[in-house]
Short mmCIF file of C-alpha atoms in Angstrom, two decimals:
data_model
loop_
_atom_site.label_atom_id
_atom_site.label_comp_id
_atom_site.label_asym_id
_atom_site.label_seq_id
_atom_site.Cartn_x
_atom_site.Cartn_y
_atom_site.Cartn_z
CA UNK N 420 144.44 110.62 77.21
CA UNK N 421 142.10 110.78 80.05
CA UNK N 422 142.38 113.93 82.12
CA UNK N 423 139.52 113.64 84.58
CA UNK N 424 137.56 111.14 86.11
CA UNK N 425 134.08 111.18 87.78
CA UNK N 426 133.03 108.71 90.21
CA UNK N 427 129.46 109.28 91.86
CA UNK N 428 129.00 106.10 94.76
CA UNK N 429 126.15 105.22 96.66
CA UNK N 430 125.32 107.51 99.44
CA UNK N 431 126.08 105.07 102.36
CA UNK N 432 129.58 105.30 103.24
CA UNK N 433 129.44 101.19 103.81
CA UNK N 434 128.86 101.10 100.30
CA UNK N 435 131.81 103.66 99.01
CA UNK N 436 135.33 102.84 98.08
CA UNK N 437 137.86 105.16 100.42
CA UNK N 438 141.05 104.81 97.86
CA UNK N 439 140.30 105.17 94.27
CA UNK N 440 143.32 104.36 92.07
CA UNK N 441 143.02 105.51 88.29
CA UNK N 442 144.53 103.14 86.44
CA UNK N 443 145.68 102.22 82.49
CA UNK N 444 147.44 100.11 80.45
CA UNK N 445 148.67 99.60 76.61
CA UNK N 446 148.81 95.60 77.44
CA UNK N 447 145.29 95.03 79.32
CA UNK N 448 146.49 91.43 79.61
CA UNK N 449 149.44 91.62 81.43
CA UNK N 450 148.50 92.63 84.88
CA UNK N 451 152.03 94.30 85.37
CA UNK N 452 151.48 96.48 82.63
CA UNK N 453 148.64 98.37 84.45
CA UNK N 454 149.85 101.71 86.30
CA UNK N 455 148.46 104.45 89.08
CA UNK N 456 147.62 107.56 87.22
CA UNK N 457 146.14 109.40 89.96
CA UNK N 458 143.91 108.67 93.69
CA UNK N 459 141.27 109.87 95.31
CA UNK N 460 141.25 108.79 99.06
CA UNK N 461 138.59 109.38 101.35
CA UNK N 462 134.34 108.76 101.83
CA UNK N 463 132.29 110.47 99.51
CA UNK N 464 129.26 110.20 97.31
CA UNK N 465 131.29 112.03 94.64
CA UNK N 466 134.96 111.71 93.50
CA UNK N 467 136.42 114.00 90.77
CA UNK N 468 139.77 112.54 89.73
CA UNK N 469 142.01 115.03 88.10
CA UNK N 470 144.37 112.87 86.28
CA UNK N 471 148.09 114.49 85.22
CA UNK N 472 149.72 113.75 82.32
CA UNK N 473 152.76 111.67 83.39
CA UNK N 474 156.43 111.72 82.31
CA UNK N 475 156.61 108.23 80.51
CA UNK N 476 153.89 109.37 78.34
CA UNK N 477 156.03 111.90 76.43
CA UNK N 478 159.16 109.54 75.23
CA UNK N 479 160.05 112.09 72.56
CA UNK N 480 160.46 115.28 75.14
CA UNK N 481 163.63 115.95 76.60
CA UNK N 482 163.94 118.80 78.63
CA UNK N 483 162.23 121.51 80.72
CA UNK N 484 158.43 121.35 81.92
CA UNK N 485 155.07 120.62 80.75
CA UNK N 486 151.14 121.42 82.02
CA UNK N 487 150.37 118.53 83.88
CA UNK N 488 146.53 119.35 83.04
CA UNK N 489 146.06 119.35 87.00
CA UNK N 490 147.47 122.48 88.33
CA UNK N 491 151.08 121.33 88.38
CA UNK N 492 154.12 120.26 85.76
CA UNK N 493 155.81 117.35 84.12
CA UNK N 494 159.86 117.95 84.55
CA UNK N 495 161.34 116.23 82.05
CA UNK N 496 164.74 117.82 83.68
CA UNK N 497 167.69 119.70 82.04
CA UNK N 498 169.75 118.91 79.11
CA UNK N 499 172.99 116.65 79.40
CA UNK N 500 175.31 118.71 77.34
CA UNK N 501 177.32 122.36 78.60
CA UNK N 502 176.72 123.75 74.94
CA UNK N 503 173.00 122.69 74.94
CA UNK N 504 169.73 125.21 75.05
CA UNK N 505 165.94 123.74 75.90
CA UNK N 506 163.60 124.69 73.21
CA UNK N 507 160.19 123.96 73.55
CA UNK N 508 161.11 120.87 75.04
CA UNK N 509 163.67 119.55 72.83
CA UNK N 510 167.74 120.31 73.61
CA UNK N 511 169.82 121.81 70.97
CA UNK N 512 173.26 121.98 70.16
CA UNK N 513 174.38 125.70 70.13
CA UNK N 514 178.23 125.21 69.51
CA UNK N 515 179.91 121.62 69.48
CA UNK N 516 183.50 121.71 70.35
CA UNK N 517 186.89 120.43 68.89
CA UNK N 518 189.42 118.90 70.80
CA UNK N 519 191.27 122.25 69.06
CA UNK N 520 189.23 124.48 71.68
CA UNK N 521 191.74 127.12 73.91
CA UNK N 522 189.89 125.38 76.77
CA UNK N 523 191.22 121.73 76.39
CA UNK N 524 195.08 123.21 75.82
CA UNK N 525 197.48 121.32 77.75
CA UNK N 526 195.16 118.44 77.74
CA UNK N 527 196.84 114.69 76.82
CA UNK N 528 194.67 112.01 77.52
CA UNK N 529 191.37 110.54 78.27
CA UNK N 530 187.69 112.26 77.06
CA UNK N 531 185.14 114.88 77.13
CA UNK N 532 182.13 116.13 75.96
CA UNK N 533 182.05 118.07 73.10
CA UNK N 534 179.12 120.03 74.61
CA UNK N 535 176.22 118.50 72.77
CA UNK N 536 175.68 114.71 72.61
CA UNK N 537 179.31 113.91 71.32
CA UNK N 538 182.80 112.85 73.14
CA UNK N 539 185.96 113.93 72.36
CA UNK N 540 189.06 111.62 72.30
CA UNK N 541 192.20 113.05 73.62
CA UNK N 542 193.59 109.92 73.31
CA UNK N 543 195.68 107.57 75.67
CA UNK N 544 199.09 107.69 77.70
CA UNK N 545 201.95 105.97 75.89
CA UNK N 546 205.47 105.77 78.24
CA UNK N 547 208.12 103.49 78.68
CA UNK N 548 206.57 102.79 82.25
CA UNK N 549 203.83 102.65 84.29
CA UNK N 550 201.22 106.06 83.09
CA UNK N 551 197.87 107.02 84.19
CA UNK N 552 195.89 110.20 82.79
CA UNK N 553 194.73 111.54 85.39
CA UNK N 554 191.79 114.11 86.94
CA UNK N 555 193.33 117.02 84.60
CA UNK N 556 193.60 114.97 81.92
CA UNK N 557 197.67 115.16 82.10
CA UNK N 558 199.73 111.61 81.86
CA UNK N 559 201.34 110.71 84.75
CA UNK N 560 204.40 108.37 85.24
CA UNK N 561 203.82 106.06 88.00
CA UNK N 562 206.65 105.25 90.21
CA UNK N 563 207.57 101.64 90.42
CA UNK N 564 207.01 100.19 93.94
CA UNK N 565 209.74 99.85 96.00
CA UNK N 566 210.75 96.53 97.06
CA UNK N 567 212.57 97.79 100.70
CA UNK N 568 212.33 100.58 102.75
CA UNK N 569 214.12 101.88 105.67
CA UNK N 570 214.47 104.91 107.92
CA UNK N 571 218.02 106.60 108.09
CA UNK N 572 219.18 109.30 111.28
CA UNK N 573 221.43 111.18 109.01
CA UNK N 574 222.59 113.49 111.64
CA UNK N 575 223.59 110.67 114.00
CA UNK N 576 223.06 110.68 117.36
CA UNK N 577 225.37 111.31 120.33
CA UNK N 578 224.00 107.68 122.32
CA UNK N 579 222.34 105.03 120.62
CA UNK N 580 218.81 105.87 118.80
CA UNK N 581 216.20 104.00 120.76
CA UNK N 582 212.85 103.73 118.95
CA UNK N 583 209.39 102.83 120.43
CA UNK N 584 207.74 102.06 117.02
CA UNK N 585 207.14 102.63 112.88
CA UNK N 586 205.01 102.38 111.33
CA UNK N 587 204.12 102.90 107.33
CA UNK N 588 200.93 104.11 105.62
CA UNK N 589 198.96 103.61 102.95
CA UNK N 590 197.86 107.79 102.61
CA UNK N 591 199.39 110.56 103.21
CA UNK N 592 197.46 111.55 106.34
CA UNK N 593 198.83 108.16 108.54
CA UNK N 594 195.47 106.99 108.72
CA UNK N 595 195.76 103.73 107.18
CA UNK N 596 198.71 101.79 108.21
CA UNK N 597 199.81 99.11 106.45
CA UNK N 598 201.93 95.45 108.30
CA UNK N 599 203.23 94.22 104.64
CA UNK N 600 206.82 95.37 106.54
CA UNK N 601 206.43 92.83 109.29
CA UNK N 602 209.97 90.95 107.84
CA UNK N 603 212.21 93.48 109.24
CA UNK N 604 216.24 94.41 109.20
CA UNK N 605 218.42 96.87 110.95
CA UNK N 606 221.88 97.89 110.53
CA UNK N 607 222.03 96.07 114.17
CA UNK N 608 220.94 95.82 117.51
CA UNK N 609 222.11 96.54 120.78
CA UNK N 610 220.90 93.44 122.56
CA UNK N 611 218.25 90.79 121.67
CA UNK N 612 216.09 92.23 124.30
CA UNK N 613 215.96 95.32 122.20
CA UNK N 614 216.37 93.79 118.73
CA UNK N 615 214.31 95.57 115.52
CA UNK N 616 210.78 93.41 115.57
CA UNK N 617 210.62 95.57 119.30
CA UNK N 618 210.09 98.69 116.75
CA UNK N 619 207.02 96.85 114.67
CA UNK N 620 205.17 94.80 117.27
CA UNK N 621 202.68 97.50 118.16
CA UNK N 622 203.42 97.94 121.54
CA UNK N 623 205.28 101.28 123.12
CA UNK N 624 206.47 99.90 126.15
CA UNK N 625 209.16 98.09 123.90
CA UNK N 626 211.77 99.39 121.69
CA UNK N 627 214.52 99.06 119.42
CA UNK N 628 218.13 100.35 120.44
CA UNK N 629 220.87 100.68 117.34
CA UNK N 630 223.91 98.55 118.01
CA UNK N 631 226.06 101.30 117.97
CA UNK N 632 226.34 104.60 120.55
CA UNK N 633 227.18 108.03 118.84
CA UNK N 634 225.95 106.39 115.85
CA UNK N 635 227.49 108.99 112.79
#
């Protein structure tokens, strides 16, 4: 591997090259095979090129940092696994877990790494309905979706209930409301004028009045 590159020019600066690229390739033929090893930019009769070693020339390394032979380091980064230590470059296993370890108790579903380079099964959510594992690997029954909804005044009122609007959401914070409700019912109405699509048109200068006054 080249490390350094001289480059003496003639001493006009007409006749010198201002960007020297340093250049190499395992496949001289193939013009996309060539790549930049290291630059020199700027005039000068004399150009010494330190060339680094680069990070695609060590395929077998796979952690921590090398001399790049020019004053700085190849970081071929950390290893992947929890239970993993670098040594001299190469990441090894210190303890592999089971899916028996105290930490994983509790745990139903889905996977993990054992630490190293392995995954652990923890296998999947069987119900009679709808499950998900989820986040803490725990499986969740889904609730089926409802196929009505309504909105009850379970204390009554002492007139009628007049209401402006409703509107349901997709998230808990009312932030993404949803019009899949736009076929609408009520218990009744106390005039057309004031009939229930008055509470889902969008608009608060309209509402919906119940049909009956001190409602129980």
């Amino acid at each position: 591997t080249v490390l350094c590159t001289v480059v003496r020019q003639t001493l006009s600066p007409s006749g010198q090259c201002s960007n020297i690229a340093v250049e190499a390739s395992d496949d001289p033929a193939d013009p996309e095979s060539w790549r930049v090893h290291a630059t020199a930019e700027g005039f000068a009769e004399q150009q010494t090129i330190c060339v680094p070693r680069r990070l695609w020339e060590y395929p077998l390394l796979q952690c921590g940092t090398l001399d790049d032979g020019c004053a700085g380091k190849v970081d071929f980064g950390a290893c992947s696994g929890y239970n993993e230590e670098c040594l001299l470059n190469e990441c090894l296993c210190r303890e592999r877990l089971t899916e028996a370890d105290e930490r994983f108790a509790g745990w139903e579903c889905g996977s993990f790494g054992d630490g190293c380079d392995g995954i652990l099964d923890f296998g999947t959510c069987i119900a009679a309905g709808p499950v998900t594992c989820n986040e803490d690997h725990m499986c969740i029954e889904e609730e089926p979706a409802a196929m009505q909804w309504r909105l009850m005044c379970e204390p009554g009122v002492t007139g009628r209930w007049w209401v402006q609007e409703v509107e349901f959401h997709l998230d808990g914070a009312c932030t993404s409301a949803v019009r899949a409700f736009e076929r609408s019912m009520s218990s009744g109405s106390y005039s057309r004028e004031y009939s229930v699509v008055q509470a889902f048109d969008n608009d608060r200068s309209t509402q919906w009045g119940s049909l009956c006054s001190g409602c129980p």
